[in-house]
Amino acid sequence: MSRYLARYMVSRYFSSVPSRPLHVCVVGSGPAGFYTADKLLKAHEGARVDIIDRLPTPFGLVRSGVAPDHPETKIAINQFSRVAQHERCSFYGNVKLGSDLLLSELRDLYHVVVLAYGAESDKDLGIPGETLSGIYSAREFVWWYNGHPDYSGLKPDLKSTDTAVILGQGNVALDVARILLRPTTELASTDIARHALSALEESSIRKVFLIGRRGPVQAALTAKELREVLGIKNVHIRIKESDMSVTPADEEEMKNSRARKRIYELLSKAAAAAGTSKSDPDQRELHFVFFRQPDRFLESNERKGYVSGVNLEKTILDSTESGKQIAVGTGEFEDLNGSLMLKAIGYKSVPINGLPFDHKKGAVPNVSGRVVSQTLENLSQTEPGLYVCGWLKRGPVGIIATNLYCAEETVGSISEDIEKGVFKSSKAGSKGLMQLLEKREVKKVDFSGWEKIDAKEQQMGNERNKPREKLVTWKDLLAAAAAN
Amino acid sequence: MLGHRISRFGSAIVKQLAREGYLSATYGTRNLQRSYGHYLPSLPMVQRQTRTSQEAFFLNNHRFYTASATSSDETEKITIIFVDKDGEEIPVKVPIGMSVLEAAHENDIDLEGACEASLACSTCHVIVMDTEYYNKLEEPTDEENDMLDLAFGLTETSRLGCQVIASPELDGVRLAIPSATRNFAVDGFVPKPH
Ligand SMILES: Cc1cc2nc3c(=O)[nH]c(=O)nc-3n(C[C@H](O)[C@H](O)[C@H](O)COP(=O)(O)OP(=O)(O)OC[C@H]3O[C@@H](n4cnc5c(N)ncnc54)[C@H](O)[C@@H]3O)c2cc1C
Ligand SMILES: NC(=O)c1ccc[n+]([C@@H]2O[C@H](COP(=O)([O-])OP(=O)(O)OC[C@H]3O[C@@H](n4cnc5c(N)ncnc54)[C@H](OP(=O)(O)O)[C@@H]3O)[C@@H](O)[C@H]2O)c1
Ligand code: FES
């Protein structure tokens, strides 16, 4: 039987028995959640999909991660909204898995549970001084400037220093650097949170250091974002020419990846152009520092408990068997002063009760999206009806588009399991969820509640020449959603 | 509203769509910003699941676009053959000047376009199946290459559907939509390391 025919017959099976729809719950309304819902609705006419999210607002990191000066990236929200408005799909915000609901309860209520709740904690450096004040994870800082209700009160101090040190050279590091350096007149017309714009307007940060433990050929950032930061008005780029020399192993890496090669070329050009600029009073500097790994944070003598700098160890690259080059310390150290430190070394998912979890990877063990409970002699045992997608499945890497293909794989597994006849028992679905939420007095925010928040934010934005002015507290969000 | 949309399609198709339950899946009109402004008020999206309904579109309604476009009665059209995620080949008629992304959407081909042609997503990635056709295309710009670098399943002949515009030389081009669950065992599909 062709794949197509099989799929067609499966969808027939569910749709021709309307009394037995396939009840699906997707946890998390980021790109992974929405792409999963979209593909399930398209593939199975009998599927009814409920998407829950702990926030009153949908769209995950597209709302709270993607930088305010990237409105074109946020257009993805249009497609997600169409999915949410599909007649067989519902969105319930302000419902948190792990506290409002247990995983076991969801699995009792639905045939299929797809966990797509992202990665809401941080990788640690595991070095001395990491808990000093003045050190933030990029996640916290990003959530602050994007008005996530959990971090809108962060109040990072941008006024006592002219230097910010960002550890890591991925795209999140670049986002943070750009927000710190971009003229605030340009940020003023974005959907940046108002508190962040005010703080940035008063910021004394003029120099930002981006610290990478490997070289320019291995930098985790991507070309589009690099090109953008290289082009910011009044920002002068500093790169040591000596860091730009390449080894045969680097050449090999570039031969195998056109992306790496193009990034290296952009950095080379910027390094060559550096220093030719004239100084001006509003000048800002962005330093790319390669081959340095953080060894410990330094505590201020004047202000106990506060960070005053970071001690960096110089590194060289060592080739591993897989061909990957990793950083190894040389035993040579140097200090870099600064009282604002931002760790942009990667996110990590949060485990929940009853869910298998790979603590090292910070993600859920799975085969093609099926959650693996244990592996015995290379045979993986999977949890029936339980799937993962997005950052929770793959670890915290990849762009919005990556989640599209990730969802395709997970939905492929679900379809195969439907074909195998895994989901025979009858389930309560949405109805059961509504009863449970009512019993627990959880005030869910449905999609029309979000639309009220959306309308209010756009209206407030309109008054300030911004696409929207975000509501940044739980109280304001819930009040707007409940308004008549 | 639905009735108004349907009148464009011809009743034969409506029956077929109704029979197969497609009508539930209509989406709002899309707002594609670039490349083909006057096709903007595009047709609603309907789920395409069978080849037959696809063919029915063309058999019953050659003037598929004339309903939504202002001037296209005389507009020249070429054939683009989409190779979908199941490997099925779907030929569609596309007016000169229209982007591949729009052509896909007009014909219910499952090609995303998350950023609606603002070169910020790479979800409109297509693979040109024959090098000969690939070489006829204008070189991608730096901006397109930046996005292509991140495209899933990048090949030597990958392009972004929102940047490729139908032109007479492209008549007959085959464009594959990359799939996470299926590899294309055909010429020109060379997964590239990232
Ligand atoms: C700072 C930053 C900027 C980025 N910028 C871009 C960009 O410009 N372009 C691009 O293509 N990609 C960008 N990305 C990557 C992109 O955002 C991710 O690939 C994508 O969001 C991951 O999708 P996800 O659905 O797995 O997770 P998320 O988007 O994080 O969605 C997870 C959702 O789950 C919810 N949730 C969490 N815990 C629970 C719980 N217990 N119960 C219920 N719900 C829960 C959260 O509220 C959230 O809505 C960026 C990432 C970051 C971190
Ligand atoms: N505009 C966009 O498209 C956009 C914007 C933001 C984010 N994103 C995507 O979101 C994903 C997450 O981004 P990210 O920046 O958080 O992660 P990332 O791309 O994985 O970058 C992490 C950075 O931290 C470094 N690092 C990790 N552990 C370290 C340690 N112990 N000590 C020192 N340095 C360490 C890494 O160096 P090594 O390489 O040596 O490990 C790398 O430079 C990425 O896929 C990114 O592309 C995209
Ligand atoms: S639609 Fe986003 S890059 Fe083409």
mmCIF file with all atom_site columns, N, CA, C and O in Angstrom, chain B residues 10-50:
data_model
loop_
_atom_site.group_PDB
_atom_site.id
_atom_site.type_symbol
_atom_site.label_atom_id
_atom_site.label_alt_id
_atom_site.label_comp_id
_atom_site.label_asym_id
_atom_site.label_entity_id
_atom_site.label_seq_id
_atom_site.pdbx_PDB_ins_code
_atom_site.Cartn_x
_atom_site.Cartn_y
_atom_site.Cartn_z
_atom_site.occupancy
_atom_site.B_iso_or_equiv
_atom_site.pdbx_formal_charge
_atom_site.auth_seq_id
_atom_site.auth_comp_id
_atom_site.auth_asym_id
_atom_site.auth_atom_id
_atom_site.pdbx_PDB_model_num
ATOM 1   N N  . GLY B 1 10 ? -15.672 26.830 -9.546  1.00 0.00 ? 10 GLY B N  1
ATOM 2   C CA . GLY B 1 10 ? -16.509 25.969 -10.378 1.00 0.00 ? 10 GLY B CA 1
ATOM 3   C C  . GLY B 1 10 ? -17.142 24.911 -9.504  1.00 0.00 ? 10 GLY B C  1
ATOM 4   O O  . GLY B 1 10 ? -16.527 24.386 -8.595  1.00 0.00 ? 10 GLY B O  1
ATOM 5   N N  . SER B 1 11 ? -18.382 24.598 -9.829  1.00 0.00 ? 11 SER B N  1
ATOM 6   C CA . SER B 1 11 ? -19.134 23.775 -8.894  1.00 0.00 ? 11 SER B CA 1
ATOM 7   C C  . SER B 1 11 ? -18.642 22.336 -8.830  1.00 0.00 ? 11 SER B C  1
ATOM 8   O O  . SER B 1 11 ? -18.756 21.683 -7.809  1.00 0.00 ? 11 SER B O  1
ATOM 9   N N  . ALA B 1 12 ? -18.070 21.853 -9.923  1.00 0.00 ? 12 ALA B N  1
ATOM 10  C CA . ALA B 1 12 ? -17.606 20.465 -9.889  1.00 0.00 ? 12 ALA B CA 1
ATOM 11  C C  . ALA B 1 12 ? -16.596 20.291 -8.768  1.00 0.00 ? 12 ALA B C  1
ATOM 12  O O  . ALA B 1 12 ? -16.637 19.322 -8.008  1.00 0.00 ? 12 ALA B O  1
ATOM 13  N N  . ILE B 1 13 ? -15.737 21.277 -8.676  1.00 0.00 ? 13 ILE B N  1
ATOM 14  C CA . ILE B 1 13 ? -14.702 21.151 -7.661  1.00 0.00 ? 13 ILE B CA 1
ATOM 15  C C  . ILE B 1 13 ? -15.303 21.301 -6.279  1.00 0.00 ? 13 ILE B C  1
ATOM 16  O O  . ILE B 1 13 ? -14.936 20.605 -5.352  1.00 0.00 ? 13 ILE B O  1
ATOM 17  N N  . VAL B 1 14 ? -16.257 22.195 -6.195  1.00 0.00 ? 14 VAL B N  1
ATOM 18  C CA . VAL B 1 14 ? -16.883 22.399 -4.897  1.00 0.00 ? 14 VAL B CA 1
ATOM 19  C C  . VAL B 1 14 ? -17.427 21.080 -4.375  1.00 0.00 ? 14 VAL B C  1
ATOM 20  O O  . VAL B 1 14 ? -17.222 20.702 -3.241  1.00 0.00 ? 14 VAL B O  1
ATOM 21  N N  . LYS B 1 15 ? -18.081 20.347 -5.294  1.00 0.00 ? 15 LYS B N  1
ATOM 22  C CA . LYS B 1 15 ? -18.658 19.067 -4.866  1.00 0.00 ? 15 LYS B CA 1
ATOM 23  C C  . LYS B 1 15 ? -17.557 18.145 -4.374  1.00 0.00 ? 15 LYS B C  1
ATOM 24  O O  . LYS B 1 15 ? -17.650 17.520 -3.347  1.00 0.00 ? 15 LYS B O  1
ATOM 25  N N  . GLN B 1 16 ? -16.510 18.119 -5.159  1.00 0.00 ? 16 GLN B N  1
ATOM 26  C CA . GLN B 1 16 ? -15.431 17.234 -4.774  1.00 0.00 ? 16 GLN B CA 1
ATOM 27  C C  . GLN B 1 16 ? -14.841 17.639 -3.430  1.00 0.00 ? 16 GLN B C  1
ATOM 28  O O  . GLN B 1 16 ? -14.585 16.817 -2.564  1.00 0.00 ? 16 GLN B O  1
ATOM 29  N N  . LEU B 1 17 ? -14.635 18.922 -3.273  1.00 0.00 ? 17 LEU B N  1
ATOM 30  C CA . LEU B 1 17 ? -14.063 19.395 -2.021  1.00 0.00 ? 17 LEU B CA 1
ATOM 31  C C  . LEU B 1 17 ? -14.979 19.057 -0.860  1.00 0.00 ? 17 LEU B C  1
ATOM 32  O O  . LEU B 1 17 ? -14.537 18.600 0.180   1.00 0.00 ? 17 LEU B O  1
ATOM 33  N N  . ALA B 1 18 ? -16.261 19.273 -1.088  1.00 0.00 ? 18 ALA B N  1
ATOM 34  C CA . ALA B 1 18 ? -17.210 19.031 -0.013  1.00 0.00 ? 18 ALA B CA 1
ATOM 35  C C  . ALA B 1 18 ? -17.189 17.560 0.365   1.00 0.00 ? 18 ALA B C  1
ATOM 36  O O  . ALA B 1 18 ? -17.151 17.190 1.527   1.00 0.00 ? 18 ALA B O  1
ATOM 37  N N  . ARG B 1 19 ? -17.167 16.727 -0.682  1.00 0.00 ? 19 ARG B N  1
ATOM 38  C CA . ARG B 1 19 ? -17.186 15.295 -0.439  1.00 0.00 ? 19 ARG B CA 1
ATOM 39  C C  . ARG B 1 19 ? -15.986 14.901 0.419   1.00 0.00 ? 19 ARG B C  1
ATOM 40  O O  . ARG B 1 19 ? -16.059 14.063 1.287   1.00 0.00 ? 19 ARG B O  1
ATOM 41  N N  . GLU B 1 20 ? -14.876 15.521 0.153   1.00 0.00 ? 20 GLU B N  1
ATOM 42  C CA . GLU B 1 20 ? -13.678 15.093 0.851   1.00 0.00 ? 20 GLU B CA 1
ATOM 43  C C  . GLU B 1 20 ? -13.410 15.906 2.107   1.00 0.00 ? 20 GLU B C  1
ATOM 44  O O  . GLU B 1 20 ? -12.367 15.767 2.717   1.00 0.00 ? 20 GLU B O  1
ATOM 45  N N  . GLY B 1 21 ? -14.348 16.737 2.431   1.00 0.00 ? 21 GLY B N  1
ATOM 46  C CA . GLY B 1 21 ? -14.198 17.446 3.698   1.00 0.00 ? 21 GLY B CA 1
ATOM 47  C C  . GLY B 1 21 ? -13.168 18.551 3.669   1.00 0.00 ? 21 GLY B C  1
ATOM 48  O O  . GLY B 1 21 ? -12.655 18.971 4.688   1.00 0.00 ? 21 GLY B O  1
ATOM 49  N N  . TYR B 1 22 ? -12.854 19.074 2.516   1.00 0.00 ? 22 TYR B N  1
ATOM 50  C CA . TYR B 1 22 ? -11.810 20.092 2.441   1.00 0.00 ? 22 TYR B CA 1
ATOM 51  C C  . TYR B 1 22 ? -12.293 21.457 2.888   1.00 0.00 ? 22 TYR B C  1
ATOM 52  O O  . TYR B 1 22 ? -11.533 22.301 3.256   1.00 0.00 ? 22 TYR B O  1
ATOM 53  N N  . LEU B 1 23 ? -13.563 21.635 2.772   1.00 0.00 ? 23 LEU B N  1
ATOM 54  C CA . LEU B 1 23 ? -14.053 22.998 2.957   1.00 0.00 ? 23 LEU B CA 1
ATOM 55  C C  . LEU B 1 23 ? -13.761 23.529 4.355   1.00 0.00 ? 23 LEU B C  1
ATOM 56  O O  . LEU B 1 23 ? -13.619 24.714 4.548   1.00 0.00 ? 23 LEU B O  1
ATOM 57  N N  . SER B 1 24 ? -13.628 22.611 5.271   1.00 0.00 ? 24 SER B N  1
ATOM 58  C CA . SER B 1 24 ? -13.342 23.052 6.636   1.00 0.00 ? 24 SER B CA 1
ATOM 59  C C  . SER B 1 24 ? -11.978 23.705 6.726   1.00 0.00 ? 24 SER B C  1
ATOM 60  O O  . SER B 1 24 ? -11.691 24.435 7.643   1.00 0.00 ? 24 SER B O  1
ATOM 61  N N  . ALA B 1 25 ? -11.163 23.441 5.755   1.00 0.00 ? 25 ALA B N  1
ATOM 62  C CA . ALA B 1 25 ? -9.775  23.851 5.930   1.00 0.00 ? 25 ALA B CA 1
ATOM 63  C C  . ALA B 1 25 ? -9.423  25.154 5.215   1.00 0.00 ? 25 ALA B C  1
ATOM 64  O O  . ALA B 1 25 ? -8.290  25.398 4.893   1.00 0.00 ? 25 ALA B O  1
ATOM 65  N N  . THR B 1 26 ? -10.414 25.978 4.952   1.00 0.00 ? 26 THR B N  1
ATOM 66  C CA . THR B 1 26 ? -10.059 27.220 4.269   1.00 0.00 ? 26 THR B CA 1
ATOM 67  C C  . THR B 1 26 ? -9.338  28.156 5.211   1.00 0.00 ? 26 THR B C  1
ATOM 68  O O  . THR B 1 26 ? -9.639  28.262 6.378   1.00 0.00 ? 26 THR B O  1
ATOM 69  N N  . TYR B 1 27 ? -8.368  28.817 4.685   1.00 0.00 ? 27 TYR B N  1
ATOM 70  C CA . TYR B 1 27 ? -7.596  29.775 5.458   1.00 0.00 ? 27 TYR B CA 1
ATOM 71  C C  . TYR B 1 27 ? -7.870  31.163 4.922   1.00 0.00 ? 27 TYR B C  1
ATOM 72  O O  . TYR B 1 27 ? -8.367  31.322 3.829   1.00 0.00 ? 27 TYR B O  1
ATOM 73  N N  . GLY B 1 28 ? -7.485  32.127 5.675   1.00 0.00 ? 28 GLY B N  1
ATOM 74  C CA . GLY B 1 28 ? -7.635  33.511 5.226   1.00 0.00 ? 28 GLY B CA 1
ATOM 75  C C  . GLY B 1 28 ? -6.699  33.791 4.068   1.00 0.00 ? 28 GLY B C  1
ATOM 76  O O  . GLY B 1 28 ? -5.811  33.016 3.771   1.00 0.00 ? 28 GLY B O  1
ATOM 77  N N  . THR B 1 29 ? -6.908  34.919 3.443   1.00 0.00 ? 29 THR B N  1
ATOM 78  C CA . THR B 1 29 ? -6.036  35.247 2.328   1.00 0.00 ? 29 THR B CA 1
ATOM 79  C C  . THR B 1 29 ? -4.654  35.571 2.849   1.00 0.00 ? 29 THR B C  1
ATOM 80  O O  . THR B 1 29 ? -4.471  36.044 3.947   1.00 0.00 ? 29 THR B O  1
ATOM 81  N N  . ARG B 1 30 ? -3.722  35.295 2.031   1.00 0.00 ? 30 ARG B N  1
ATOM 82  C CA . ARG B 1 30 ? -2.341  35.540 2.432   1.00 0.00 ? 30 ARG B CA 1
ATOM 83  C C  . ARG B 1 30 ? -1.902  36.937 2.048   1.00 0.00 ? 30 ARG B C  1
ATOM 84  O O  . ARG B 1 30 ? -2.458  37.559 1.178   1.00 0.00 ? 30 ARG B O  1
ATOM 85  N N  . ASN B 1 31 ? -0.861  37.321 2.676   1.00 0.00 ? 31 ASN B N  1
ATOM 86  C CA . ASN B 1 31 ? -0.388  38.656 2.398   1.00 0.00 ? 31 ASN B CA 1
ATOM 87  C C  . ASN B 1 31 ? 1.069   38.585 1.987   1.00 0.00 ? 31 ASN B C  1
ATOM 88  O O  . ASN B 1 31 ? 1.969   38.755 2.779   1.00 0.00 ? 31 ASN B O  1
ATOM 89  N N  . LEU B 1 32 ? 1.271   38.281 0.739   1.00 0.00 ? 32 LEU B N  1
ATOM 90  C CA . LEU B 1 32 ? 2.639   38.177 0.268   1.00 0.00 ? 32 LEU B CA 1
ATOM 91  C C  . LEU B 1 32 ? 3.097   39.558 -0.174  1.00 0.00 ? 32 LEU B C  1
ATOM 92  O O  . LEU B 1 32 ? 2.430   40.225 -0.945  1.00 0.00 ? 32 LEU B O  1
ATOM 93  N N  . GLN B 1 33 ? 4.238   39.960 0.352   1.00 0.00 ? 33 GLN B N  1
ATOM 94  C CA . GLN B 1 33 ? 4.587   41.355 0.161   1.00 0.00 ? 33 GLN B CA 1
ATOM 95  C C  . GLN B 1 33 ? 5.354   41.644 -1.115  1.00 0.00 ? 33 GLN B C  1
ATOM 96  O O  . GLN B 1 33 ? 5.277   42.705 -1.666  1.00 0.00 ? 33 GLN B O  1
ATOM 97  N N  . ARG B 1 34 ? 6.161   40.667 -1.502  1.00 0.00 ? 34 ARG B N  1
ATOM 98  C CA . ARG B 1 34 ? 7.064   40.993 -2.582  1.00 0.00 ? 34 ARG B CA 1
ATOM 99  C C  . ARG B 1 34 ? 6.636   40.380 -3.884  1.00 0.00 ? 34 ARG B C  1
ATOM 100 O O  . ARG B 1 34 ? 5.725   39.593 -3.949  1.00 0.00 ? 34 ARG B O  1
ATOM 101 N N  . SER B 1 35 ? 7.338   40.703 -4.869  1.00 0.00 ? 35 SER B N  1
ATOM 102 C CA . SER B 1 35 ? 7.447   40.009 -6.132  1.00 0.00 ? 35 SER B CA 1
ATOM 103 C C  . SER B 1 35 ? 6.194   39.915 -7.006  1.00 0.00 ? 35 SER B C  1
ATOM 104 O O  . SER B 1 35 ? 6.321   39.850 -8.187  1.00 0.00 ? 35 SER B O  1
ATOM 105 N N  . TYR B 1 36 ? 5.008   39.914 -6.476  1.00 0.00 ? 36 TYR B N  1
ATOM 106 C CA . TYR B 1 36 ? 3.913   39.820 -7.415  1.00 0.00 ? 36 TYR B CA 1
ATOM 107 C C  . TYR B 1 36 ? 2.687   40.522 -6.895  1.00 0.00 ? 36 TYR B C  1
ATOM 108 O O  . TYR B 1 36 ? 1.635   39.933 -6.710  1.00 0.00 ? 36 TYR B O  1
ATOM 109 N N  . GLY B 1 37 ? 2.882   41.793 -6.662  1.00 0.00 ? 37 GLY B N  1
ATOM 110 C CA . GLY B 1 37 ? 1.869   42.596 -6.028  1.00 0.00 ? 37 GLY B CA 1
ATOM 111 C C  . GLY B 1 37 ? 0.456   42.395 -6.526  1.00 0.00 ? 37 GLY B C  1
ATOM 112 O O  . GLY B 1 37 ? -0.454  42.200 -5.727  1.00 0.00 ? 37 GLY B O  1
ATOM 113 N N  . HIS B 1 38 ? 0.233   42.360 -7.831  1.00 0.00 ? 38 HIS B N  1
ATOM 114 C CA . HIS B 1 38 ? -1.159  42.387 -8.256  1.00 0.00 ? 38 HIS B CA 1
ATOM 115 C C  . HIS B 1 38 ? -1.881  41.057 -8.122  1.00 0.00 ? 38 HIS B C  1
ATOM 116 O O  . HIS B 1 38 ? -3.054  40.955 -8.384  1.00 0.00 ? 38 HIS B O  1
ATOM 117 N N  . TYR B 1 39 ? -1.173  40.045 -7.640  1.00 0.00 ? 39 TYR B N  1
ATOM 118 C CA . TYR B 1 39 ? -1.879  38.815 -7.316  1.00 0.00 ? 39 TYR B CA 1
ATOM 119 C C  . TYR B 1 39 ? -2.245  38.751 -5.845  1.00 0.00 ? 39 TYR B C  1
ATOM 120 O O  . TYR B 1 39 ? -2.668  37.743 -5.343  1.00 0.00 ? 39 TYR B O  1
ATOM 121 N N  . LEU B 1 40 ? -2.068  39.860 -5.180  1.00 0.00 ? 40 LEU B N  1
ATOM 122 C CA . LEU B 1 40 ? -2.207  39.838 -3.727  1.00 0.00 ? 40 LEU B CA 1
ATOM 123 C C  . LEU B 1 40 ? -3.488  39.247 -3.160  1.00 0.00 ? 40 LEU B C  1
ATOM 124 O O  . LEU B 1 40 ? -3.433  38.438 -2.261  1.00 0.00 ? 40 LEU B O  1
ATOM 125 N N  . PRO B 1 41 ? -4.648  39.648 -3.668  1.00 0.00 ? 41 PRO B N  1
ATOM 126 C CA . PRO B 1 41 ? -5.840  39.052 -3.042  1.00 0.00 ? 41 PRO B CA 1
ATOM 127 C C  . PRO B 1 41 ? -5.950  37.607 -3.497  1.00 0.00 ? 41 PRO B C  1
ATOM 128 O O  . PRO B 1 41 ? -6.723  37.280 -4.375  1.00 0.00 ? 41 PRO B O  1
ATOM 129 N N  . SER B 1 42 ? -5.142  36.753 -2.925  1.00 0.00 ? 42 SER B N  1
ATOM 130 C CA . SER B 1 42 ? -5.015  35.408 -3.468  1.00 0.00 ? 42 SER B CA 1
ATOM 131 C C  . SER B 1 42 ? -6.169  34.527 -3.020  1.00 0.00 ? 42 SER B C  1
ATOM 132 O O  . SER B 1 42 ? -6.926  34.862 -2.132  1.00 0.00 ? 42 SER B O  1
ATOM 133 N N  . LEU B 1 43 ? -6.235  33.399 -3.643  1.00 0.00 ? 43 LEU B N  1
ATOM 134 C CA . LEU B 1 43 ? -7.314  32.464 -3.348  1.00 0.00 ? 43 LEU B CA 1
ATOM 135 C C  . LEU B 1 43 ? -7.121  31.846 -1.978  1.00 0.00 ? 43 LEU B C  1
ATOM 136 O O  . LEU B 1 43 ? -6.020  31.769 -1.472  1.00 0.00 ? 43 LEU B O  1
ATOM 137 N N  . PRO B 1 44 ? -8.198  31.378 -1.396  1.00 0.00 ? 44 PRO B N  1
ATOM 138 C CA . PRO B 1 44 ? -8.049  30.747 -0.090  1.00 0.00 ? 44 PRO B CA 1
ATOM 139 C C  . PRO B 1 44 ? -7.266  29.451 -0.223  1.00 0.00 ? 44 PRO B C  1
ATOM 140 O O  . PRO B 1 44 ? -7.248  28.839 -1.276  1.00 0.00 ? 44 PRO B O  1
ATOM 141 N N  . MET B 1 45 ? -6.644  29.085 0.855   1.00 0.00 ? 45 MET B N  1
ATOM 142 C CA . MET B 1 45 ? -5.918  27.823 0.867   1.00 0.00 ? 45 MET B CA 1
ATOM 143 C C  . MET B 1 45 ? -6.904  26.700 1.110   1.00 0.00 ? 45 MET B C  1
ATOM 144 O O  . MET B 1 45 ? -7.723  26.774 1.997   1.00 0.00 ? 45 MET B O  1
ATOM 145 N N  . VAL B 1 46 ? -6.821  25.684 0.318   1.00 0.00 ? 46 VAL B N  1
ATOM 146 C CA . VAL B 1 46 ? -7.614  24.506 0.641   1.00 0.00 ? 46 VAL B CA 1
ATOM 147 C C  . VAL B 1 46 ? -6.662  23.331 0.690   1.00 0.00 ? 46 VAL B C  1
ATOM 148 O O  . VAL B 1 46 ? -5.649  23.314 0.018   1.00 0.00 ? 46 VAL B O  1
ATOM 149 N N  . GLN B 1 47 ? -6.990  22.371 1.488   1.00 0.00 ? 47 GLN B N  1
ATOM 150 C CA . GLN B 1 47 ? -6.119  21.220 1.621   1.00 0.00 ? 47 GLN B CA 1
ATOM 151 C C  . GLN B 1 47 ? -6.129  20.420 0.324   1.00 0.00 ? 47 GLN B C  1
ATOM 152 O O  . GLN B 1 47 ? -7.177  20.056 -0.171  1.00 0.00 ? 47 GLN B O  1
ATOM 153 N N  . ARG B 1 48 ? -4.979  20.134 -0.172  1.00 0.00 ? 48 ARG B N  1
ATOM 154 C CA . ARG B 1 48 ? -4.945  19.248 -1.314  1.00 0.00 ? 48 ARG B CA 1
ATOM 155 C C  . ARG B 1 48 ? -4.510  17.878 -0.826  1.00 0.00 ? 48 ARG B C  1
ATOM 156 O O  . ARG B 1 48 ? -3.496  17.735 -0.197  1.00 0.00 ? 48 ARG B O  1
ATOM 157 N N  . GLN B 1 49 ? -5.321  16.892 -1.051  1.00 0.00 ? 49 GLN B N  1
ATOM 158 C CA . GLN B 1 49 ? -4.854  15.577 -0.649  1.00 0.00 ? 49 GLN B CA 1
ATOM 159 C C  . GLN B 1 49 ? -4.821  14.586 -1.791  1.00 0.00 ? 49 GLN B C  1
ATOM 160 O O  . GLN B 1 49 ? -4.038  13.670 -1.778  1.00 0.00 ? 49 GLN B O  1
ATOM 161 N N  . THR B 1 50 ? -5.651  14.792 -2.775  1.00 0.00 ? 50 THR B N  1
ATOM 162 C CA . THR B 1 50 ? -5.600  13.809 -3.841  1.00 0.00 ? 50 THR B CA 1
ATOM 163 C C  . THR B 1 50 ? -5.165  14.466 -5.126  1.00 0.00 ? 50 THR B C  1
ATOM 164 O O  . THR B 1 50 ? -5.401  15.635 -5.366  1.00 0.00 ? 50 THR B O  1
#
